[in-house]
Tab-separated table of C-alpha atoms in Angstrom:
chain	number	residue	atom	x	y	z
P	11	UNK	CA	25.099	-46.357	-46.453
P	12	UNK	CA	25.002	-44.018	-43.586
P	13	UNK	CA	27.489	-43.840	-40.537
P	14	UNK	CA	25.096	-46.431	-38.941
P	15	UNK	CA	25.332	-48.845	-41.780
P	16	UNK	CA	21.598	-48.637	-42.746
P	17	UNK	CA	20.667	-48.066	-46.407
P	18	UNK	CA	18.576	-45.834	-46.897
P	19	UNK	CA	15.651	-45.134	-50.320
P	20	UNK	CA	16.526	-42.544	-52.634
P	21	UNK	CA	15.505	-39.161	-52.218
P	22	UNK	CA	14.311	-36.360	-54.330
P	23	UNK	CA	15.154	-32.773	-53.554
P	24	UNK	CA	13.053	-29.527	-55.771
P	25	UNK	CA	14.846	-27.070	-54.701
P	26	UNK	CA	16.315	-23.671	-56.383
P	27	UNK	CA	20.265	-23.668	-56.885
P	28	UNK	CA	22.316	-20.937	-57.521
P	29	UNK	CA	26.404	-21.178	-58.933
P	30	UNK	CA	28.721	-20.582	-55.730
P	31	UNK	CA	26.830	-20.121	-53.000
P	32	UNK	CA	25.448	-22.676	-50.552
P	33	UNK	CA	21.904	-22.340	-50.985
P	34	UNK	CA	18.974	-24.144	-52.405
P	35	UNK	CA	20.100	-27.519	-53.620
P	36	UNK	CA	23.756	-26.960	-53.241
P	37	UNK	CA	23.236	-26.440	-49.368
P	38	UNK	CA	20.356	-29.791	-49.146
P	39	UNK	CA	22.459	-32.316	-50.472
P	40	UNK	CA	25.494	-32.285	-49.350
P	41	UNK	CA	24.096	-33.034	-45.732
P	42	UNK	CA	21.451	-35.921	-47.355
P	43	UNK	CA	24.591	-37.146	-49.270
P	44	UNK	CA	27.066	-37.337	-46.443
P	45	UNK	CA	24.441	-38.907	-43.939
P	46	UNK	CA	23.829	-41.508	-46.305
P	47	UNK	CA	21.107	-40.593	-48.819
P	48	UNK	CA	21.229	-41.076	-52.511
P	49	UNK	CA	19.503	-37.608	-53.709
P	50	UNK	CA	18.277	-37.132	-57.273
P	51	UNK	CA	18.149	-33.252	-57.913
P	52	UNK	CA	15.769	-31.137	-60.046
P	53	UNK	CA	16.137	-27.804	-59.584
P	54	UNK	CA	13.080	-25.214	-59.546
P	55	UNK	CA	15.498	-22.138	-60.543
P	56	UNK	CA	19.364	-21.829	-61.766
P	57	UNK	CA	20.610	-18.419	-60.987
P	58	UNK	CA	23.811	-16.874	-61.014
P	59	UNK	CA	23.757	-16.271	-57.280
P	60	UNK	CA	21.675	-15.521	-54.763
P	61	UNK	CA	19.339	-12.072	-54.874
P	62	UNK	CA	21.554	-11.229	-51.911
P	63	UNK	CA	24.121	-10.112	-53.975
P	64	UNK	CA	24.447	-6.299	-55.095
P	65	UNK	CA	24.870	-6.050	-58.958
P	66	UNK	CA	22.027	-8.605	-59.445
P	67	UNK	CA	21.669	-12.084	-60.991
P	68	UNK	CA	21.201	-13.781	-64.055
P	69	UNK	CA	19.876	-17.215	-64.495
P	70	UNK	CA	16.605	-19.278	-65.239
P	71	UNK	CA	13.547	-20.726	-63.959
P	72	UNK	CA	11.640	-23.728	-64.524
P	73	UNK	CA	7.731	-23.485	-65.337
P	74	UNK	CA	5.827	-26.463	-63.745
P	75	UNK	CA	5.558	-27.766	-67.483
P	76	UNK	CA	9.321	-28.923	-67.484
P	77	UNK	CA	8.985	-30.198	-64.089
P	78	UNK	CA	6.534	-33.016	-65.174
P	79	UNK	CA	8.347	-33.801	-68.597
P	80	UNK	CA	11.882	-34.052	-66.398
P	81	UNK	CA	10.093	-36.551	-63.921
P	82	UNK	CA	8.379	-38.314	-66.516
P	83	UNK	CA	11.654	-39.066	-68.531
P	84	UNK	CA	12.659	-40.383	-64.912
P	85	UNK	CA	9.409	-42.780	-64.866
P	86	UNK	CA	10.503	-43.860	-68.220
P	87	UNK	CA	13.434	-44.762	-67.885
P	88	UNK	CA	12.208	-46.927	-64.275
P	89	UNK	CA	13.863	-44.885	-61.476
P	90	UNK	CA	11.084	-44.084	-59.742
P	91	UNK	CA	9.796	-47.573	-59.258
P	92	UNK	CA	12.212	-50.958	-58.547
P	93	UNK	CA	11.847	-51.806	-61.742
P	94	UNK	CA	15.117	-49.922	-62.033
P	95	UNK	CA	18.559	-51.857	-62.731
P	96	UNK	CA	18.887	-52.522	-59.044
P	97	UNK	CA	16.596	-54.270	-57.218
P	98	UNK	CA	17.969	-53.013	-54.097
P	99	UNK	CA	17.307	-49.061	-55.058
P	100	UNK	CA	14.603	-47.103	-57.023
P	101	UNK	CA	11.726	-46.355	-55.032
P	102	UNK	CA	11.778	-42.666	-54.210
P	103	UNK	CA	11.746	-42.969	-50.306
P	104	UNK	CA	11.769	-39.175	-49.518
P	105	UNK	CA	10.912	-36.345	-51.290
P	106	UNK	CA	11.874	-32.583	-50.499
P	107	UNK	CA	10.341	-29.395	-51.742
P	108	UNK	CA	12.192	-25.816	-51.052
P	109	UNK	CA	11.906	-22.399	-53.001
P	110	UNK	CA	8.891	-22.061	-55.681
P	111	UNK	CA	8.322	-19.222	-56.734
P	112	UNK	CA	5.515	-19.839	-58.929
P	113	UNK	CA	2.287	-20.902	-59.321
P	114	UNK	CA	2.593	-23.417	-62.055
P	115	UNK	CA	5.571	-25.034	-60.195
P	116	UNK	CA	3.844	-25.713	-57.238
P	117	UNK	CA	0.865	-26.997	-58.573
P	118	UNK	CA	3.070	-29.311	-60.592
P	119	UNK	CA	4.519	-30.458	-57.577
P	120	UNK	CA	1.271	-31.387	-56.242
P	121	UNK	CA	0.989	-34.081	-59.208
P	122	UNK	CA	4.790	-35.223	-58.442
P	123	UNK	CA	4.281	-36.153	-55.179
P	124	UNK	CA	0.797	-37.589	-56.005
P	125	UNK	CA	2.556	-39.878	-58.494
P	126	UNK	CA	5.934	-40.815	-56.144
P	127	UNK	CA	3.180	-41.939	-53.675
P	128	UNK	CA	1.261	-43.881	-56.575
P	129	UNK	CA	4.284	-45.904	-56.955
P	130	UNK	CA	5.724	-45.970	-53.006
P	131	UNK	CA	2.743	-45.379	-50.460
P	132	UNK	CA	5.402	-44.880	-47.799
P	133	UNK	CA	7.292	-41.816	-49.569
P	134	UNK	CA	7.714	-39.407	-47.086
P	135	UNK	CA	7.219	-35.383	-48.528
P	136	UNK	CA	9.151	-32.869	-46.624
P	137	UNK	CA	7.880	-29.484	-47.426
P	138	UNK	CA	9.974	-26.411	-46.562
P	139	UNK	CA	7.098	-23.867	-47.340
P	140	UNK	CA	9.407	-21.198	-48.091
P	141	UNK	CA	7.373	-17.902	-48.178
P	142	UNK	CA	9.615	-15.339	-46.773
P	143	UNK	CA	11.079	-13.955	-43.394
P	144	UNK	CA	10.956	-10.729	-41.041
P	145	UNK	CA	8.265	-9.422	-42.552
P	146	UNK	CA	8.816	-9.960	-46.151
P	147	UNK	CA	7.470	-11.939	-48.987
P	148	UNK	CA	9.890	-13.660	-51.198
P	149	UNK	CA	6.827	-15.218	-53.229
P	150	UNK	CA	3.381	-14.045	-54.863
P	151	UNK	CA	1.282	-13.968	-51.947
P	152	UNK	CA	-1.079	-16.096	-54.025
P	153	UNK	CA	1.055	-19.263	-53.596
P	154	UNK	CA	0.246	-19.425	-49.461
P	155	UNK	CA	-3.511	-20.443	-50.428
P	156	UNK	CA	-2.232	-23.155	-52.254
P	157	UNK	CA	0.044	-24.497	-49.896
P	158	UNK	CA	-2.564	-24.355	-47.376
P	159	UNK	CA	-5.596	-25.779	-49.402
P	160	UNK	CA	-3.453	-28.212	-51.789
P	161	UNK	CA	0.161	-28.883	-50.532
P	162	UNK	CA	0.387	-29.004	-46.781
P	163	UNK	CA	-2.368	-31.844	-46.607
P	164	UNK	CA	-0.090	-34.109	-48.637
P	165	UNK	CA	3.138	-33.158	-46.845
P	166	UNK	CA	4.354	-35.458	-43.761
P	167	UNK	CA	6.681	-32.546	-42.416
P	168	UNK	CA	6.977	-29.163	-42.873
P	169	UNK	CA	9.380	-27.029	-41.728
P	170	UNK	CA	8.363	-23.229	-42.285
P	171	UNK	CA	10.178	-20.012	-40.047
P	172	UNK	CA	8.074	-18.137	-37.949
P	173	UNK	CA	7.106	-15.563	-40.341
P	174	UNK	CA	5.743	-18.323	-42.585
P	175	UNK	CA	4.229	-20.253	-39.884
P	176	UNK	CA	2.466	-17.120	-39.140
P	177	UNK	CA	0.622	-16.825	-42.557
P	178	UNK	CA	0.137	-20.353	-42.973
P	179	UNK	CA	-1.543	-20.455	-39.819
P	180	UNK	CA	-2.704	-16.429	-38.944
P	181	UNK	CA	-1.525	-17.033	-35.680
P	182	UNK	CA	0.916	-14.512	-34.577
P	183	UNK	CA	3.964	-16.066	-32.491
P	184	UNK	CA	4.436	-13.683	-28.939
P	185	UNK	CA	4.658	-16.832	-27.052
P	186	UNK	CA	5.181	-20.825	-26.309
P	187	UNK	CA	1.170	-21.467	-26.200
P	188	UNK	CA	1.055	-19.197	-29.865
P	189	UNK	CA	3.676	-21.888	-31.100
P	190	UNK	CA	1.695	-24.848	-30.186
P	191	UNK	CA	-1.837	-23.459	-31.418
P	192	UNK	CA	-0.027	-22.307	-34.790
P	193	UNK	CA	1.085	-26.472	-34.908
P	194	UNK	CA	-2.423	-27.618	-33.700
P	195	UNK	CA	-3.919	-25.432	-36.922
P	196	UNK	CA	-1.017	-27.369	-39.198
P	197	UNK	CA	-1.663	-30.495	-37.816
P	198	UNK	CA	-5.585	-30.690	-38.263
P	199	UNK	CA	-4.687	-29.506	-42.070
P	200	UNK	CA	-3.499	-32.615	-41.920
P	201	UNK	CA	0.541	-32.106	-41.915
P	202	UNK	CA	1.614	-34.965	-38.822
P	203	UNK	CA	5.112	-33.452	-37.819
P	204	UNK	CA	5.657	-29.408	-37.698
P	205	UNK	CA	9.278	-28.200	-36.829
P	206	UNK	CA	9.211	-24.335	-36.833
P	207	UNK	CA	12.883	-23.554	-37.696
P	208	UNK	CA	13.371	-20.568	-35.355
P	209	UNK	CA	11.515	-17.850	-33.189
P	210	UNK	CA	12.416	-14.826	-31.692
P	211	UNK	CA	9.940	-14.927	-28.857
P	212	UNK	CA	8.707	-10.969	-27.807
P	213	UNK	CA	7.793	-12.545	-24.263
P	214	UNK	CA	10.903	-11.539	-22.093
P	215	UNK	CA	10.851	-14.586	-20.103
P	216	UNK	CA	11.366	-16.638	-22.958
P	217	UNK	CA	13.567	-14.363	-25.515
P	218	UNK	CA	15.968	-14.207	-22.132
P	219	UNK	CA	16.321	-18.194	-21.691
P	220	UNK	CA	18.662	-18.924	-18.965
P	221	UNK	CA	19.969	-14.944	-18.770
P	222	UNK	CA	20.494	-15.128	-22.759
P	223	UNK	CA	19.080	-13.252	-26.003
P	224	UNK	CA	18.278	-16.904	-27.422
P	225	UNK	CA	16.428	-17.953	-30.381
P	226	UNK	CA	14.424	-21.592	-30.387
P	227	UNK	CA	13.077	-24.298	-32.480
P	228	UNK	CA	9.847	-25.748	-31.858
P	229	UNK	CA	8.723	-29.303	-33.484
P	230	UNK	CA	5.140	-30.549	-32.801
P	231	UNK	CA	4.226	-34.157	-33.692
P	232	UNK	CA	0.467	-35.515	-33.675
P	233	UNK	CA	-0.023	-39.434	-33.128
P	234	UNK	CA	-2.997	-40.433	-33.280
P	235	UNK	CA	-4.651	-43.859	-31.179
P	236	UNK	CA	-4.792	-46.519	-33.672
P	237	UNK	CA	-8.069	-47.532	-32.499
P	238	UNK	CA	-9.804	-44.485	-32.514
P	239	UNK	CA	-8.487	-41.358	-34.697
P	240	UNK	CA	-10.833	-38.978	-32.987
P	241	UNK	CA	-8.165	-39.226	-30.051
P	242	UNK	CA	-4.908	-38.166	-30.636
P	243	UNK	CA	-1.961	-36.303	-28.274
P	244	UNK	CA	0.515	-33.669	-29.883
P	245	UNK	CA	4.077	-34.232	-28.449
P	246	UNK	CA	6.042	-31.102	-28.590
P	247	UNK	CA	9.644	-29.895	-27.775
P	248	UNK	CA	11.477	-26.523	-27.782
P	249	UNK	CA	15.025	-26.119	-28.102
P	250	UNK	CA	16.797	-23.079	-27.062
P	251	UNK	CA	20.095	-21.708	-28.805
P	252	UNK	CA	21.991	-18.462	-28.033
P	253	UNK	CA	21.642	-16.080	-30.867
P	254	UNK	CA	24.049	-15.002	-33.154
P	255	UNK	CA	24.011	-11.981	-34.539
P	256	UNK	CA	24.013	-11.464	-38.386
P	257	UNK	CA	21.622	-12.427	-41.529
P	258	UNK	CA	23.094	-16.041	-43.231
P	259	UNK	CA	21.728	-17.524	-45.949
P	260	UNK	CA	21.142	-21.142	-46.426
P	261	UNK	CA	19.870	-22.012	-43.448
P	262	UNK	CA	16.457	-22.959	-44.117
P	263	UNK	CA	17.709	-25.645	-46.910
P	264	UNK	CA	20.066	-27.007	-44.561
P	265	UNK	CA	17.604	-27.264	-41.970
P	266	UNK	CA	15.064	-29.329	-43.355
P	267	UNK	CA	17.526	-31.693	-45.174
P	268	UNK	CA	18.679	-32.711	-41.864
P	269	UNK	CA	15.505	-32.577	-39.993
P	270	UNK	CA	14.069	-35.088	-42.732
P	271	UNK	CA	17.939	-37.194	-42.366
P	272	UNK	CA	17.560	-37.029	-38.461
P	273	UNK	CA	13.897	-38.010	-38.491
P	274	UNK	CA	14.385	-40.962	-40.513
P	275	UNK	CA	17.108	-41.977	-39.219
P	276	UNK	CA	15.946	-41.555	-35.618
P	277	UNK	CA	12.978	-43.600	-36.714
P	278	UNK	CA	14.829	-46.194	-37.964
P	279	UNK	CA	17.045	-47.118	-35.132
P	280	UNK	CA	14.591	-46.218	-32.169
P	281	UNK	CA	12.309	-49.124	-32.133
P	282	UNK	CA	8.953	-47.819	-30.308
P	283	UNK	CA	10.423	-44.523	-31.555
P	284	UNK	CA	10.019	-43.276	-27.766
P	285	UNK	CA	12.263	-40.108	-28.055
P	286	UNK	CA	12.705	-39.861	-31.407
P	287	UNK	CA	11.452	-36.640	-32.229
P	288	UNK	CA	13.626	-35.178	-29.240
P	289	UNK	CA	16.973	-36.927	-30.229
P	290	UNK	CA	15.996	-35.478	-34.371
P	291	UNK	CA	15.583	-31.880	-32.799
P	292	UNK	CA	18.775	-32.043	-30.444
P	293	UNK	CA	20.950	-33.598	-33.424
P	294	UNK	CA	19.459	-30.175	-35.712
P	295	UNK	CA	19.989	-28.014	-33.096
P	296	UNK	CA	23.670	-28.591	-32.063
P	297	UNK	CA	24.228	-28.934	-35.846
P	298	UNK	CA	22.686	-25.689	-37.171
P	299	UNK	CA	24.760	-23.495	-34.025
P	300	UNK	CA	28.459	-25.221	-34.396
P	301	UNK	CA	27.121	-24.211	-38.420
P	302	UNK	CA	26.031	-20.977	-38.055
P	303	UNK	CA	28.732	-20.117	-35.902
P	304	UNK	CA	31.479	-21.251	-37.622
P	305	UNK	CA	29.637	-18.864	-40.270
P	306	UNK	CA	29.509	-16.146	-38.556
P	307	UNK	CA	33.287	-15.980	-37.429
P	308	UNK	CA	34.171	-16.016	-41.202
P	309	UNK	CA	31.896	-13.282	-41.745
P	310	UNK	CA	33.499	-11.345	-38.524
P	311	UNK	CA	37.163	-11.830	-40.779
P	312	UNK	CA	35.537	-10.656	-43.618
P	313	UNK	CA	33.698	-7.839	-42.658
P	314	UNK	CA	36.340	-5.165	-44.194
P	315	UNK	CA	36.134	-6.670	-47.259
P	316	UNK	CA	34.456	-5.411	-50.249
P	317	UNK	CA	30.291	-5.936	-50.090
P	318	UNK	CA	30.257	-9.070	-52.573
P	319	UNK	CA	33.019	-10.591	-50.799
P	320	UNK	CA	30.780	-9.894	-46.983
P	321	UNK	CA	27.605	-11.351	-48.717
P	322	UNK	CA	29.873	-14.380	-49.449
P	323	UNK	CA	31.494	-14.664	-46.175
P	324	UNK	CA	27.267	-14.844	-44.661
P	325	UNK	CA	26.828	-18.102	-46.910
P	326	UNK	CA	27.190	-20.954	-44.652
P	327	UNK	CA	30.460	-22.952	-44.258
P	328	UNK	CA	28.706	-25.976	-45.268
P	329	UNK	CA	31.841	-28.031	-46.084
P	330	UNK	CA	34.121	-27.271	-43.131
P	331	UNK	CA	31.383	-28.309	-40.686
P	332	UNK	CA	31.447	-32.151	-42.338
P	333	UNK	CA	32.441	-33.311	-38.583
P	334	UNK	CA	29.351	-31.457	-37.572
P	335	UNK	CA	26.515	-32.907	-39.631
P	336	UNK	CA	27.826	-36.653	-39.419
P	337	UNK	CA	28.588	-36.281	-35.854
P	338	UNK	CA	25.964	-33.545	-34.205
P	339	UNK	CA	27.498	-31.809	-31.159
P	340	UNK	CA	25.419	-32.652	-27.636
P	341	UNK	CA	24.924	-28.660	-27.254
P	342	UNK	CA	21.525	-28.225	-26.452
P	343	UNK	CA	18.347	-30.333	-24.445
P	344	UNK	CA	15.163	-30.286	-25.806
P	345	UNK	CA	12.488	-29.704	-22.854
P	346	UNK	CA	9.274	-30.784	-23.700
P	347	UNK	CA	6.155	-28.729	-23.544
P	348	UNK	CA	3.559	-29.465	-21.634
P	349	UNK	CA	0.074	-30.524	-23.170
């Protein structure tokens, strides 16, 4: 049960997790948990620690192979249909995708989600297409034709960075307009609801919102006319938050586990869903600073510390910001972007 009282379906999160540090899986579910969703983990890699770290890692990762024979011992044993003990639970409602770092994973993923919407045609798939940041590849390069060509058209959110957006889309983000042609190219791939997790704008108008080095969040949703699909409107927000200085990790897992909470959620209690999307983007936004910040003033106590102890202090203080994530601070408006 959530804080509203409405149950929610189960959910299932793929993402990597890695022994005492809040990333991955470790930094989803908590947040799905606490809002009120009962998450069944499989996780795509179990390291050590992050790669962050500066005397390396040890650990394993799973081949798509073992993915399939771990969600086929769940179909087995019925909990991925109601045919499960409980009549009131079972049906995967949500599904959530983060780090893959191979091929054979992410095709296999493909098949999972193909088969969790066999047995619920309203399972939602939230894809976090994680491909890298500033610049960087954290993934074969290979893997962004498949998310383009094979993944993204099943997903019903994604919620890639700007770097990612950028080679999902080959748009390059200078500006507002580059943000919503970059979610126009997602959305005729077929993805309904884009949220681009953050942008550092190089237009000085809008990296200096309201006086302020800022960085945003832009979500983009497409609804279509029911009587004629040809004719559709995008409805599209930006949020502006001041930045903070410093490189945290975890923030893209935490991200889209409450953008798919606050989504639902919003969904569920707004009846015509008028304002939905805004209210889901305002709730992430305020969320992800008081987070982040919190973060980095650990960090700023830590920072004559020795290095393993400073990468450590950059992982986000997940569980002092409960207050936070069940109750999202009103920091931030969402002003919506013109058509």
């Amino acid at each position: 049960m959530n804080a509203k009282g409405a149950c929610f379906q189960f959910s299932l999160t793929l993402f990597l997790v890695v022994s005492g540090c809040d990333v991955g899986n470790k930094a989803a579910v908590f947040p799905l948990q606490l809002l009120g969703f009962d998450v069944d983990i499989i996780n795509s890699v179990h390291f050590s620690n992050h790669t962050g770290y500066p005397h390396g890692w040890e650990g394993d990762v799973l081949d798509g192979e073992k993915l399939l024979k771990l969600v086929n011992g769940l179909e087995r044993n019925g909990l991925l249909s109601n045919d499960s003990i409980s009549s009131s639970s079972g049906h995967i409602g949500h599904i959530l995708t983060g780090y893959i770092g191979s091929e054979s994973f992410l095709r296999s993923v493909v098949t999972v989600v193909q088969k969790l919407r066999a047995l619920n045609s309203k399972c939602r798939y939230v894809c976090d297409p994680v491909l890298g940041d500033a610049g960087e590849f954290y993934v074969p390069v290979e893997l962004v034709d498949i998310y383009r060509k094979d993944v993204l058209p099943l997903a019903d959110v994604i919620t890639p960075n700007q770097f990612e957006t950028e080679k999902l889309t080959g748009v390059t983000i200078k500006t507002t307009p580059d943000a919503k042609r970059a979610c126009g190219i997602l959305h005729d791939i077929g993805v309904p609801t884009v949220l681009i997790t953050s942008i550092t704008f190089q237009d000085i108008d809008e990296q200096l919102h309201d006086g302020s080095n800022s960085i945003a969040m832009f979500t983009s949703q497409r609804n279509y006319n029911t009587e004629n699909k040809k004719d559709f409107t995008d409805e599209q927000y930006i949020l502006y938050a001041p930045f903070i200085n410093g490189h945290f990790t975890g923030t893209g897992d935490i991200c889209a586990a409450l953008f798919l909470a606050w989504t639902a959620m919003q969904a569920e209690t707004d009846s015509n869903e008028n304002g939905a999307l805004k209210s889901a983007l305002e709730k992430l936004g305020g969320t992800m600073h008081a987070i982040v910040k919190r973060t980095a003033d650990y960090a700023e106590k830590m920072s004559q510390s020795s290095s393993a102890s400073q990468v450590f202090s950059r992982e986000m203080r997940l569980i002092q910001s409960r207050d936070d994530i069940l109750t999202p601070p009103k920091l931030f408006d969402a002003i919506r972007v013109a058509p």
